[in-house]
PDB file of C-alpha atoms in Angstrom:
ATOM      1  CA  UNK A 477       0.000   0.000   0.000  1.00 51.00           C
ATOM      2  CA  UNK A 478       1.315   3.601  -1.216  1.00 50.00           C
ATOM      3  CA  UNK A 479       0.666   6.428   1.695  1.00 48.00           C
ATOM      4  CA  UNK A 480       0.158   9.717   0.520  1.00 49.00           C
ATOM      5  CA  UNK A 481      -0.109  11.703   3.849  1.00 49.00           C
ATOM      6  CA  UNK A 482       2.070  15.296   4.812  1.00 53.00           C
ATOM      7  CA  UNK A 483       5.287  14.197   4.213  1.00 53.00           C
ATOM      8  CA  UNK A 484       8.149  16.301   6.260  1.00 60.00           C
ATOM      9  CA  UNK A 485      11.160  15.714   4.506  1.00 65.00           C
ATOM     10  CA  UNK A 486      13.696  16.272   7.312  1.00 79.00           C
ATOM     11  CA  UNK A 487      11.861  13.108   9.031  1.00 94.00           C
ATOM     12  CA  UNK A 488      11.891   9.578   8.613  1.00 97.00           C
ATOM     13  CA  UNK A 489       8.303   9.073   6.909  1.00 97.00           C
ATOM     14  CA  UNK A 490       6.875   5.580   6.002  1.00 97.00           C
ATOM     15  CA  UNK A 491       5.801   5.684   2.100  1.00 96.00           C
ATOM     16  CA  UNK A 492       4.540   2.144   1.476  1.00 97.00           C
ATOM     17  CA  UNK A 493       4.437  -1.187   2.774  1.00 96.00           C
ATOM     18  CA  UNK A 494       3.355  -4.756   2.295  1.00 94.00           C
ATOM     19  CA  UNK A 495       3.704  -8.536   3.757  1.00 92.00           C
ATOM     20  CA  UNK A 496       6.957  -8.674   1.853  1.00 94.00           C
ATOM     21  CA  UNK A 497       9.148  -4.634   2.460  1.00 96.00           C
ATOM     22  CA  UNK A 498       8.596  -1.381   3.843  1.00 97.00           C
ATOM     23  CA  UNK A 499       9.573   1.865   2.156  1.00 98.00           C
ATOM     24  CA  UNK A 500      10.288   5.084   4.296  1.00 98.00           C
ATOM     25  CA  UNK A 501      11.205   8.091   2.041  1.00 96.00           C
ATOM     26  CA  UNK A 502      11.162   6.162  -0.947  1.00 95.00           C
ATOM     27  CA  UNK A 503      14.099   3.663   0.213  1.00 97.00           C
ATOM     28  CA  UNK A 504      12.821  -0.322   0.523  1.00 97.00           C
ATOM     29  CA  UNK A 505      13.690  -2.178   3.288  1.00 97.00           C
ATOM     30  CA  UNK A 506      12.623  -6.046   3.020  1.00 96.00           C
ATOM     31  CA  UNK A 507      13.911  -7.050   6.384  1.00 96.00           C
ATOM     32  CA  UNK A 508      12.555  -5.973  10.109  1.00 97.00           C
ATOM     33  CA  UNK A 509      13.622  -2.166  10.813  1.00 98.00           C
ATOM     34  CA  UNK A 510      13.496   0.178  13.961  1.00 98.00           C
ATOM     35  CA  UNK A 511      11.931   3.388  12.625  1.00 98.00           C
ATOM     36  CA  UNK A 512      12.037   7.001  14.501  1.00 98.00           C
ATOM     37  CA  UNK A 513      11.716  10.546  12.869  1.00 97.00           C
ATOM     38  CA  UNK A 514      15.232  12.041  13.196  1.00 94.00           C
ATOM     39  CA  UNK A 515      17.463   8.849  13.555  1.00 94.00           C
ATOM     40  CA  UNK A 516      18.679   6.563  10.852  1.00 96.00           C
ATOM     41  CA  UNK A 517      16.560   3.432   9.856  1.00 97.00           C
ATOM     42  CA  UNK A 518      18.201   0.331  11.669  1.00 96.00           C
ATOM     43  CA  UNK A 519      17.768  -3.121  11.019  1.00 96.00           C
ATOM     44  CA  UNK A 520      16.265  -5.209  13.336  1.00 94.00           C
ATOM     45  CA  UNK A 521      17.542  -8.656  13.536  1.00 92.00           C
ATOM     46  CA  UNK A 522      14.052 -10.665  13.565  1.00 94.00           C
ATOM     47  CA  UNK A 523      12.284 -11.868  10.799  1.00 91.00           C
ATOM     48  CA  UNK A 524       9.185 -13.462  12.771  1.00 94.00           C
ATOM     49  CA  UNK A 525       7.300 -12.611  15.833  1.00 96.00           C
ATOM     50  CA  UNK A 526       7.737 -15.810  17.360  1.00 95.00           C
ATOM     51  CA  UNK A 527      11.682 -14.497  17.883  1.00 95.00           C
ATOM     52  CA  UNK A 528      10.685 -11.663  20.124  1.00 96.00           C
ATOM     53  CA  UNK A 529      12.473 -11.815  23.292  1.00 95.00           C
ATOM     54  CA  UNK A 530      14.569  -9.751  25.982  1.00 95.00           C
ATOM     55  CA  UNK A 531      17.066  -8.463  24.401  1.00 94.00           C
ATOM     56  CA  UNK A 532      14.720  -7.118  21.629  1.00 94.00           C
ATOM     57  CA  UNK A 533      13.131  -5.134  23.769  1.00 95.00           C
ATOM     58  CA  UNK A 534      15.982  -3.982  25.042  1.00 93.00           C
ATOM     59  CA  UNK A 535      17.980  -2.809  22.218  1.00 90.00           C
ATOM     60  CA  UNK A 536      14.565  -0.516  21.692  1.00 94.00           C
ATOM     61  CA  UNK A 537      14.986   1.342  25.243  1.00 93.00           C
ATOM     62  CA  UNK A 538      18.142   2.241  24.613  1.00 90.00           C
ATOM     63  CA  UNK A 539      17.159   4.396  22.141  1.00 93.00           C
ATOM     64  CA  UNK A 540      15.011   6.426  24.659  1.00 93.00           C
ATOM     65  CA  UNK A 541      11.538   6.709  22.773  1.00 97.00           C
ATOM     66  CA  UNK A 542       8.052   7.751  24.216  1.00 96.00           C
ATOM     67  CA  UNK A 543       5.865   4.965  23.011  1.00 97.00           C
ATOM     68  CA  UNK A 544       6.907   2.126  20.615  1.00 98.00           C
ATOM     69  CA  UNK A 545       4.053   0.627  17.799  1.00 98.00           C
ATOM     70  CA  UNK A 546       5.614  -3.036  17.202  1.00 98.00           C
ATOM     71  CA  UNK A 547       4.271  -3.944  14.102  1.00 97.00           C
ATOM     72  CA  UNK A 548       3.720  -8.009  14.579  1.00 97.00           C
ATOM     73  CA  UNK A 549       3.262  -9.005  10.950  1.00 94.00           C
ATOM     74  CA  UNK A 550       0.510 -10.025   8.988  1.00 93.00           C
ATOM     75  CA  UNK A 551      -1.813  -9.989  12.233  1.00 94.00           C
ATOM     76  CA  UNK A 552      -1.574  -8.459  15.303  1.00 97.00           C
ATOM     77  CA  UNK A 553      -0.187 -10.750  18.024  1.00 97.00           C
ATOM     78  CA  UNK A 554       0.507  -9.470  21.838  1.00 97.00           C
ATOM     79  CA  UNK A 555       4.098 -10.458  23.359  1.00 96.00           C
ATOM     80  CA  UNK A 556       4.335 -11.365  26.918  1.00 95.00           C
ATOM     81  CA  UNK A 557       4.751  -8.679  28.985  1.00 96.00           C
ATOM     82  CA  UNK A 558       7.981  -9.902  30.708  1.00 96.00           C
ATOM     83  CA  UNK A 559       9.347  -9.520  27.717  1.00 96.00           C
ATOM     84  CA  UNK A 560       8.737  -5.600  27.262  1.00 96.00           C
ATOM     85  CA  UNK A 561       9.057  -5.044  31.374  1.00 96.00           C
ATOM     86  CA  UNK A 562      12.032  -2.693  31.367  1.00 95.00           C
ATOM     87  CA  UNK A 563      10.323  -0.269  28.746  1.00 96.00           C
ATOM     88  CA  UNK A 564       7.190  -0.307  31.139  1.00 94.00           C
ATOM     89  CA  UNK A 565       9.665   0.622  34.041  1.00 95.00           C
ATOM     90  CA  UNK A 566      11.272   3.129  31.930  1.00 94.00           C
ATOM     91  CA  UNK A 567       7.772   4.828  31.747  1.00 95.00           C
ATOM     92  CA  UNK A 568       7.422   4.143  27.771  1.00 96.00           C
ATOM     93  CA  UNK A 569       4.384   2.820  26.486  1.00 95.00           C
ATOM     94  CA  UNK A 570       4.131   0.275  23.674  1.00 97.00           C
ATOM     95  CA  UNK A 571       1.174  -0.806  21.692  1.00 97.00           C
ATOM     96  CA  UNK A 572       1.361  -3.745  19.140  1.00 98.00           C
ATOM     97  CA  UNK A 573      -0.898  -4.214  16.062  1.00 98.00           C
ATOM     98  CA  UNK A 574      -0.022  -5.849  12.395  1.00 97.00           C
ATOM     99  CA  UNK A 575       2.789  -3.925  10.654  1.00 96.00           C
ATOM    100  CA  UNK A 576       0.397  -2.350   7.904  1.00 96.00           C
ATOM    101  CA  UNK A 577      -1.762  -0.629  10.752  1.00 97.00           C
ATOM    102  CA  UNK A 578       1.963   0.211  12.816  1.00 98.00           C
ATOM    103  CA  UNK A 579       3.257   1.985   9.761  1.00 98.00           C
ATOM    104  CA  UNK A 580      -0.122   3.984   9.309  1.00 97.00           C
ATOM    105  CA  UNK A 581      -0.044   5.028  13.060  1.00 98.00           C
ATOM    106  CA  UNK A 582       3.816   5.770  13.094  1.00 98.00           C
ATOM    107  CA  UNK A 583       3.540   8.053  10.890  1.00 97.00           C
ATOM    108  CA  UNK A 584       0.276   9.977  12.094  1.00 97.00           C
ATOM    109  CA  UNK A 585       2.512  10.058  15.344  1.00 97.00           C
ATOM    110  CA  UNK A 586       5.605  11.176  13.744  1.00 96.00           C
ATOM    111  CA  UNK A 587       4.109  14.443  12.375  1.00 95.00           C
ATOM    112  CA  UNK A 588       2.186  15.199  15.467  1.00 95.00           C
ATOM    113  CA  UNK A 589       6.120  15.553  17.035  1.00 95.00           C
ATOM    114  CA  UNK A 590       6.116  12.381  19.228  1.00 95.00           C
ATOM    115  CA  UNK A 591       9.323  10.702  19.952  1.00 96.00           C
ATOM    116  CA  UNK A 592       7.709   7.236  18.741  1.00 98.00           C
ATOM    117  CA  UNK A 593      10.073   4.474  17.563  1.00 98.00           C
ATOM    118  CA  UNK A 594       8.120   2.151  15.523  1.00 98.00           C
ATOM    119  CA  UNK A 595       9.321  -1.859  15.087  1.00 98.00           C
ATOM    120  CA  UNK A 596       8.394  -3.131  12.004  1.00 98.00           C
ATOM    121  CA  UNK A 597       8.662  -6.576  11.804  1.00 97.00           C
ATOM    122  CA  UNK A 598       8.756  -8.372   8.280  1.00 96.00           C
ATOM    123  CA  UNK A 599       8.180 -12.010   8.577  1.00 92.00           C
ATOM    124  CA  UNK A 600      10.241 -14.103   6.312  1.00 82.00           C
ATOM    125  CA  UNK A 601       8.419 -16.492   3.696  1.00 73.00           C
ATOM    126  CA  UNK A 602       5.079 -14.712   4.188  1.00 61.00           C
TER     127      UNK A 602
END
């Protein structure tokens, strides 16, 4: 799906997406990323939700976001929360739903000026 929304072009904007890559400012990415606005896209090294652990979750607080959308795939899927307990000490909220509906929300967040690191998880052999 192409996304035609207010595009800032100093910030890191998601432009399309399907099951299979995600594009943010017209670059494709077919593997898992960690999205924010201002910081380089990373790559995330999972490539199905089933993966998630610790250390996941860990590598995301130490990048010091506000609230993180983890985009779980083709469907949304819910991670224990032991696994995302230090981000809920840290005070940062996270909210999980597919990676289509993660992208769409990361970027309605993005341009409102929220420090909101999105996790974009694209499953491999979907």
């Amino acid at each position: 799906m192409k996304l035609h929304a207010d595009k800032i072009p100093s910030l890191n904007t998601v432009t399309a997406y399907d099951a299979q890559h995600i594009e943010v400012n017209a670059q494709r990415f077919e593997y898992s990323i960690l999205l924010m606005p201002d910081n380089p896209v990373q790559a995330w090294s999972i490539n199905a939700f089933s993966q998630l652990d610790e250390a996941h979750f860990l590598a995301i607080l130490g990048q010091k976001p506000e609230l993180v959308i983890l985009g779980t795939g083709i469907r949304q899927r819910f991670a224990h929360p032991k696994l995302y307990a230090e981000l809920a000490r840290g005070h940062i909220g996270v909210e999980f739903m597919d990676t289509g509906a993660a992208c769409r929300t990361y970027n309605i967040l993005m341009t409102e000026g929220r420090l909101v690191l999105a996790a974009l998880i694209i499953e491999a052999n979907v």
